[in-house]
C-alpha cells in the first residue's frame, strides 16, 4: 500500500471580501471562487491558487508561510487566524469566508497595515530598555547575569509575532480607537519583568494606567483565545492590572 495520502477532491467555496479604498470606483463586495481541495491544504495555499488561476488582482499579505511572521492574519469565517496555519479540512461544509482584520487601516482586499500600528504602539509604551547610562561600554563586556527562569519568562513574551489577531478580536479596541490592546500589554509586561529595565510600576502606570490602557480591558479575553502563538495573555493582563492598581 502506498504511503502517499490521497486528496479529498472536495470542492471548496471561497468567499473573499474585495475592496480597494484608493480606487474611486471600487465598492466592497464578495468575490466567490470554487476549487478542489487537496490534502493538508491551508488557506494560504488557497489564496495563492486563487491569485494564480482566477484573480491576479487579489491582495493579501504573506512572508514565510511558516506561522512565525504574522503577515497573513485575516478574518477566516469570522475569527482572526493566520492563513498559513489554518487548514481547509477544519471547515466541514467547505465554505470559507475571508475578510481583512478590523481595527487596522485597510490597504486592499485582505491586506491591512499592521506595521504602522505596531510601531505606534511600541513608541506609546516606550518599548525599549530604560536604564541609567553607563560611563563605559565595550562590546567585550560581560553581560549582566539574569536568572534562567526570569530570562525564560521574558523570552516567552518576546515570541509575539505582531500578527494583529489579538487586536482584531478585542471588543474594547473596536469601540475605542486609542486602546492599547493585548499586544501592547504583552510588551509592557515583557519590560516589567526584564531586570535590565529600571522603570518602576509608577512609570508604567503613566503609560497604561487609564481607560485606554489596562483598566479599559473588559476581560472578554478573546485575545487569549485567538493568539496563534498561545501566549499567556490572560495571566499577563491580570498581572499588569494588579500591578497598576497598586502602583504608587
mmCIF file of C-alpha atoms in Angstrom:
data_model
loop_
_atom_site.group_PDB
_atom_site.id
_atom_site.type_symbol
_atom_site.label_atom_id
_atom_site.label_comp_id
_atom_site.label_asym_id
_atom_site.label_seq_id
_atom_site.Cartn_x
_atom_site.Cartn_y
_atom_site.Cartn_z
ATOM 1 C CA UNK A 1 0.000 0.000 0.000
ATOM 2 C CA UNK A 2 1.405 3.346 -0.996
ATOM 3 C CA UNK A 3 2.352 5.787 1.758
ATOM 4 C CA UNK A 4 1.010 8.716 -0.275
ATOM 5 C CA UNK A 5 -2.136 10.341 1.090
ATOM 6 C CA UNK A 6 -4.846 10.951 -1.441
ATOM 7 C CA UNK A 7 -6.565 14.322 -1.705
ATOM 8 C CA UNK A 8 -10.207 14.587 -0.720
ATOM 9 C CA UNK A 9 -11.285 16.086 -4.072
ATOM 10 C CA UNK A 10 -13.903 18.037 -2.150
ATOM 11 C CA UNK A 11 -14.951 21.281 -3.787
ATOM 12 C CA UNK A 12 -14.299 24.367 -1.685
ATOM 13 C CA UNK A 13 -16.237 27.594 -1.931
ATOM 14 C CA UNK A 14 -14.095 30.591 -1.034
ATOM 15 C CA UNK A 15 -15.744 33.968 -0.467
ATOM 16 C CA UNK A 16 -13.321 36.897 -0.329
ATOM 17 C CA UNK A 17 -14.168 40.479 0.534
ATOM 18 C CA UNK A 18 -12.659 42.690 -2.140
ATOM 19 C CA UNK A 19 -12.276 46.443 -1.864
ATOM 20 C CA UNK A 20 -9.665 48.999 -2.825
ATOM 21 C CA UNK A 21 -10.105 52.141 -0.687
ATOM 22 C CA UNK A 22 -7.761 54.047 -3.011
ATOM 23 C CA UNK A 23 -9.991 53.469 -6.031
ATOM 24 C CA UNK A 24 -12.835 55.856 -6.804
ATOM 25 C CA UNK A 25 -14.875 53.098 -8.463
ATOM 26 C CA UNK A 26 -14.213 50.181 -6.113
ATOM 27 C CA UNK A 27 -17.025 49.094 -3.818
ATOM 28 C CA UNK A 28 -16.886 46.437 -1.074
ATOM 29 C CA UNK A 29 -18.182 43.129 -2.398
ATOM 30 C CA UNK A 30 -17.641 39.411 -2.011
ATOM 31 C CA UNK A 31 -15.992 37.510 -4.842
ATOM 32 C CA UNK A 32 -16.624 33.769 -4.892
ATOM 33 C CA UNK A 33 -14.224 31.117 -6.123
ATOM 34 C CA UNK A 34 -14.533 27.342 -6.330
ATOM 35 C CA UNK A 35 -11.578 24.963 -6.340
ATOM 36 C CA UNK A 36 -10.698 21.382 -5.460
ATOM 37 C CA UNK A 37 -9.351 20.661 -2.003
ATOM 38 C CA UNK A 38 -6.037 18.857 -1.584
ATOM 39 C CA UNK A 39 -4.621 17.007 1.401
ATOM 40 C CA UNK A 40 -3.201 19.310 4.109
ATOM 41 C CA UNK A 41 -4.318 22.369 2.151
ATOM 42 C CA UNK A 42 -4.128 25.661 4.043
ATOM 43 C CA UNK A 43 -5.983 28.900 3.416
ATOM 44 C CA UNK A 44 -2.642 30.366 2.366
ATOM 45 C CA UNK A 45 -2.365 27.780 -0.416
ATOM 46 C CA UNK A 46 -5.953 28.509 -1.417
ATOM 47 C CA UNK A 47 -5.221 32.223 -1.752
ATOM 48 C CA UNK A 48 -2.200 31.584 -3.936
ATOM 49 C CA UNK A 49 -4.237 29.262 -6.158
ATOM 50 C CA UNK A 50 -6.947 31.922 -6.499
ATOM 51 C CA UNK A 51 -4.415 34.573 -7.449
ATOM 52 C CA UNK A 52 -2.654 32.270 -9.932
ATOM 53 C CA UNK A 53 -5.734 30.721 -11.538
ATOM 54 C CA UNK A 54 -8.645 33.122 -11.129
ATOM 55 C CA UNK A 55 -7.846 36.597 -9.868
ATOM 56 C CA UNK A 56 -4.318 38.060 -10.204
ATOM 57 C CA UNK A 57 -5.630 41.293 -8.692
ATOM 58 C CA UNK A 58 -6.304 39.700 -5.274
ATOM 59 C CA UNK A 59 -4.267 41.319 -2.486
ATOM 60 C CA UNK A 60 -3.162 39.596 0.716
ATOM 61 C CA UNK A 61 -0.006 39.613 2.825
ATOM 62 C CA UNK A 62 2.483 36.837 3.473
ATOM 63 C CA UNK A 63 6.203 36.331 4.001
ATOM 64 C CA UNK A 64 7.232 32.925 5.213
ATOM 65 C CA UNK A 65 4.187 30.568 5.285
ATOM 66 C CA UNK A 66 5.633 29.014 8.452
ATOM 67 C CA UNK A 67 3.393 30.597 11.076
ATOM 68 C CA UNK A 68 6.114 32.793 12.551
ATOM 69 C CA UNK A 69 5.892 36.129 10.720
ATOM 70 C CA UNK A 70 2.272 37.081 11.392
ATOM 71 C CA UNK A 71 1.803 38.692 7.988
ATOM 72 C CA UNK A 72 -1.125 36.574 6.804
ATOM 73 C CA UNK A 73 -3.512 37.389 9.651
ATOM 74 C CA UNK A 74 -7.112 37.768 8.460
ATOM 75 C CA UNK A 75 -10.679 37.016 9.455
ATOM 76 C CA UNK A 76 -11.443 33.419 8.484
ATOM 77 C CA UNK A 77 -15.094 32.558 8.970
ATOM 78 C CA UNK A 78 -15.352 35.389 11.462
ATOM 79 C CA UNK A 79 -12.299 34.520 13.560
ATOM 80 C CA UNK A 80 -8.843 36.132 13.403
ATOM 81 C CA UNK A 81 -6.369 33.487 12.243
ATOM 82 C CA UNK A 82 -3.153 33.039 10.285
ATOM 83 C CA UNK A 83 -3.914 31.802 6.769
ATOM 84 C CA UNK A 84 -0.742 29.706 6.688
ATOM 85 C CA UNK A 85 -1.778 27.772 9.809
ATOM 86 C CA UNK A 86 -5.453 27.299 9.012
ATOM 87 C CA UNK A 87 -6.355 24.000 7.314
ATOM 88 C CA UNK A 88 -9.296 23.868 4.940
ATOM 89 C CA UNK A 89 -10.265 20.456 6.326
ATOM 90 C CA UNK A 90 -11.302 22.173 9.560
ATOM 91 C CA UNK A 91 -14.365 23.611 7.793
ATOM 92 C CA UNK A 92 -16.815 20.718 7.332
ATOM 93 C CA UNK A 93 -19.140 22.445 4.868
ATOM 94 C CA UNK A 94 -16.258 23.546 2.643
ATOM 95 C CA UNK A 95 -17.364 27.195 2.681
ATOM 96 C CA UNK A 96 -14.687 29.658 3.802
ATOM 97 C CA UNK A 97 -15.281 33.409 4.073
ATOM 98 C CA UNK A 98 -12.243 35.680 4.199
ATOM 99 C CA UNK A 99 -12.213 39.293 5.355
ATOM 100 C CA UNK A 100 -9.463 41.735 6.412
ATOM 101 C CA UNK A 101 -8.641 42.205 10.085
ATOM 102 C CA UNK A 102 -10.686 45.034 11.626
ATOM 103 C CA UNK A 103 -9.057 47.784 13.735
ATOM 104 C CA UNK A 104 -6.281 48.315 11.180
ATOM 105 C CA UNK A 105 -6.109 50.558 8.129
ATOM 106 C CA UNK A 106 -7.223 48.680 5.027
ATOM 107 C CA UNK A 107 -4.723 48.662 2.187
ATOM 108 C CA UNK A 108 -6.657 46.493 -0.264
ATOM 109 C CA UNK A 109 -8.803 43.334 -0.120
ATOM 110 C CA UNK A 110 -7.277 41.209 2.698
ATOM 111 C CA UNK A 111 -4.191 43.370 3.172
ATOM 112 C CA UNK A 112 -4.108 45.693 6.208
ATOM 113 C CA UNK A 113 -1.442 47.948 7.707
ATOM 114 C CA UNK A 114 -0.454 46.313 10.990
ATOM 115 C CA UNK A 115 3.109 47.622 10.771
ATOM 116 C CA UNK A 116 2.402 51.287 11.425
ATOM 117 C CA UNK A 117 0.003 50.406 14.243
ATOM 118 C CA UNK A 118 2.579 48.182 15.926
ATOM 119 C CA UNK A 119 5.243 50.859 15.510
ATOM 120 C CA UNK A 120 2.972 53.450 17.096
ATOM 121 C CA UNK A 121 2.152 51.075 19.946
ATOM 122 C CA UNK A 122 5.852 50.420 20.573
ATOM 123 C CA UNK A 123 6.545 54.127 20.875
ATOM 124 C CA UNK A 124 3.495 54.662 23.059
ATOM 125 C CA UNK A 125 4.549 52.079 25.655
ATOM 126 C CA UNK A 126 8.219 53.051 25.259
ATOM 127 C CA UNK A 127 9.222 49.591 24.162
ATOM 128 C CA UNK A 128 12.907 49.719 24.935
ATOM 129 C CA UNK A 129 15.145 49.216 27.971
ATOM 130 C CA UNK A 130 15.205 52.208 30.310
ATOM 131 C CA UNK A 131 18.373 52.252 32.385
ATOM 132 C CA UNK A 132 20.941 54.699 33.643
ATOM 133 C CA UNK A 133 23.627 55.201 31.028
ATOM 134 C CA UNK A 134 26.959 53.725 31.996
ATOM 135 C CA UNK A 135 30.085 55.748 31.505
ATOM 136 C CA UNK A 136 31.943 52.956 29.747
ATOM 137 C CA UNK A 137 30.534 50.422 27.321
ATOM 138 C CA UNK A 138 32.501 47.828 25.424
ATOM 139 C CA UNK A 139 31.401 45.073 23.091
ATOM 140 C CA UNK A 140 33.568 42.582 25.009
ATOM 141 C CA UNK A 141 31.999 43.492 28.334
ATOM 142 C CA UNK A 142 30.408 40.533 30.114
ATOM 143 C CA UNK A 143 26.618 40.698 30.050
ATOM 144 C CA UNK A 144 24.752 41.226 33.268
ATOM 145 C CA UNK A 145 23.622 37.934 34.791
ATOM 146 C CA UNK A 146 19.933 37.076 34.562
ATOM 147 C CA UNK A 147 18.428 34.083 36.322
ATOM 148 C CA UNK A 148 17.370 31.433 33.765
ATOM 149 C CA UNK A 149 13.749 31.346 34.942
ATOM 150 C CA UNK A 150 13.476 35.137 34.579
ATOM 151 C CA UNK A 151 15.063 35.058 31.134
ATOM 152 C CA UNK A 152 12.668 32.297 30.072
ATOM 153 C CA UNK A 153 9.672 34.349 31.177
ATOM 154 C CA UNK A 154 10.879 37.388 29.246
ATOM 155 C CA UNK A 155 11.683 35.343 26.127
ATOM 156 C CA UNK A 156 8.228 33.747 26.283
ATOM 157 C CA UNK A 157 6.608 37.159 25.827
ATOM 158 C CA UNK A 158 9.104 38.036 23.097
ATOM 159 C CA UNK A 159 7.521 35.282 20.973
ATOM 160 C CA UNK A 160 4.784 37.727 19.924
ATOM 161 C CA UNK A 161 4.801 37.903 16.114
ATOM 162 C CA UNK A 162 2.671 41.084 15.935
ATOM 163 C CA UNK A 163 0.112 39.435 13.674
ATOM 164 C CA UNK A 164 -2.694 41.674 14.948
ATOM 165 C CA UNK A 165 -5.102 38.819 15.714
ATOM 166 C CA UNK A 166 -5.427 39.829 19.369
ATOM 167 C CA UNK A 167 -6.164 43.429 18.393
ATOM 168 C CA UNK A 168 -8.746 42.429 15.774
ATOM 169 C CA UNK A 169 -10.581 40.226 18.281
ATOM 170 C CA UNK A 170 -10.709 42.862 21.035
ATOM 171 C CA UNK A 171 -14.159 44.335 21.683
ATOM 172 C CA UNK A 172 -12.693 47.317 23.531
ATOM 173 C CA UNK A 173 -10.310 48.121 20.686
ATOM 174 C CA UNK A 174 -13.145 48.070 18.154
ATOM 175 C CA UNK A 175 -15.047 50.596 20.277
ATOM 176 C CA UNK A 176 -12.110 52.695 21.474
ATOM 177 C CA UNK A 177 -9.588 53.637 18.811
ATOM 178 C CA UNK A 178 -6.819 54.616 21.234
ATOM 179 C CA UNK A 179 -6.974 51.412 23.301
ATOM 180 C CA UNK A 180 -3.505 49.862 23.704
ATOM 181 C CA UNK A 181 -4.714 46.273 23.339
ATOM 182 C CA UNK A 182 -3.216 42.926 24.290
ATOM 183 C CA UNK A 183 -0.148 43.295 22.070
ATOM 184 C CA UNK A 184 0.737 46.486 23.946
ATOM 185 C CA UNK A 185 0.065 44.944 27.367
ATOM 186 C CA UNK A 186 2.245 41.977 26.464
ATOM 187 C CA UNK A 187 5.028 44.370 25.513
ATOM 188 C CA UNK A 188 4.716 46.318 28.771
ATOM 189 C CA UNK A 189 4.887 43.190 30.925
ATOM 190 C CA UNK A 190 7.890 41.984 28.946
ATOM 191 C CA UNK A 191 9.829 45.074 30.125
ATOM 192 C CA UNK A 192 8.375 44.979 33.634
ATOM 193 C CA UNK A 193 9.855 41.501 34.027
ATOM 194 C CA UNK A 194 13.190 42.359 32.439
ATOM 195 C CA UNK A 195 15.739 43.091 35.208
ATOM 196 C CA UNK A 196 17.667 45.345 32.821
ATOM 197 C CA UNK A 197 14.761 47.828 32.800
ATOM 198 C CA UNK A 198 14.879 50.206 35.749
ATOM 199 C CA UNK A 199 11.381 51.654 35.439
ATOM 200 C CA UNK A 200 9.037 51.437 38.419
ATOM 201 C CA UNK A 201 5.393 50.389 38.471
ATOM 202 C CA UNK A 202 4.540 54.082 38.733
ATOM 203 C CA UNK A 203 6.446 54.743 35.498
ATOM 204 C CA UNK A 204 4.462 52.078 33.680
ATOM 205 C CA UNK A 205 1.254 53.448 35.198
ATOM 206 C CA UNK A 206 1.851 56.683 33.307
ATOM 207 C CA UNK A 207 1.821 54.659 30.088
ATOM 208 C CA UNK A 208 -1.085 52.227 30.543
ATOM 209 C CA UNK A 209 -2.836 53.110 33.802
ATOM 210 C CA UNK A 210 -6.044 54.521 32.309
ATOM 211 C CA UNK A 211 -9.149 53.528 30.343
ATOM 212 C CA UNK A 212 -7.194 53.416 27.093
ATOM 213 C CA UNK A 213 -4.756 51.163 28.907
ATOM 214 C CA UNK A 214 -5.214 48.143 31.113
ATOM 215 C CA UNK A 215 -8.237 49.497 33.025
ATOM 216 C CA UNK A 216 -10.208 49.694 29.798
ATOM 217 C CA UNK A 217 -9.910 45.937 29.256
ATOM 218 C CA UNK A 218 -13.328 44.270 29.641
ATOM 219 C CA UNK A 219 -11.694 40.876 30.331
ATOM 220 C CA UNK A 220 -13.503 39.192 27.453
ATOM 221 C CA UNK A 221 -10.094 37.643 26.644
ATOM 222 C CA UNK A 222 -10.767 36.889 23.002
ATOM 223 C CA UNK A 223 -7.146 37.993 22.567
ATOM 224 C CA UNK A 224 -6.014 34.993 24.599
ATOM 225 C CA UNK A 225 -8.284 32.638 22.660
ATOM 226 C CA UNK A 226 -7.108 33.638 19.179
ATOM 227 C CA UNK A 227 -3.357 34.120 19.760
ATOM 228 C CA UNK A 228 -1.664 31.789 17.236
ATOM 229 C CA UNK A 229 1.441 31.540 19.440
ATOM 230 C CA UNK A 230 -0.554 30.668 22.577
ATOM 231 C CA UNK A 231 0.998 33.473 24.600
ATOM 232 C CA UNK A 232 -0.193 33.710 28.230
ATOM 233 C CA UNK A 233 -2.152 36.900 27.602
ATOM 234 C CA UNK A 234 -4.826 36.160 30.184
ATOM 235 C CA UNK A 235 -2.417 35.796 33.093
ATOM 236 C CA UNK A 236 -0.185 38.665 31.989
ATOM 237 C CA UNK A 237 -3.073 41.122 31.606
ATOM 238 C CA UNK A 238 -4.246 40.148 35.103
ATOM 239 C CA UNK A 239 -0.676 40.608 36.375
ATOM 240 C CA UNK A 240 -0.429 44.043 34.775
ATOM 241 C CA UNK A 241 -3.795 45.124 36.178
ATOM 242 C CA UNK A 242 -2.787 44.112 39.714
ATOM 243 C CA UNK A 243 0.496 45.964 39.374
ATOM 244 C CA UNK A 244 -1.151 49.128 38.072
ATOM 245 C CA UNK A 245 -3.852 49.050 40.770
ATOM 246 C CA UNK A 246 -1.184 49.173 43.485
ATOM 247 C CA UNK A 247 1.307 51.462 41.736
ATOM 248 C CA UNK A 248 2.396 54.493 43.770
#
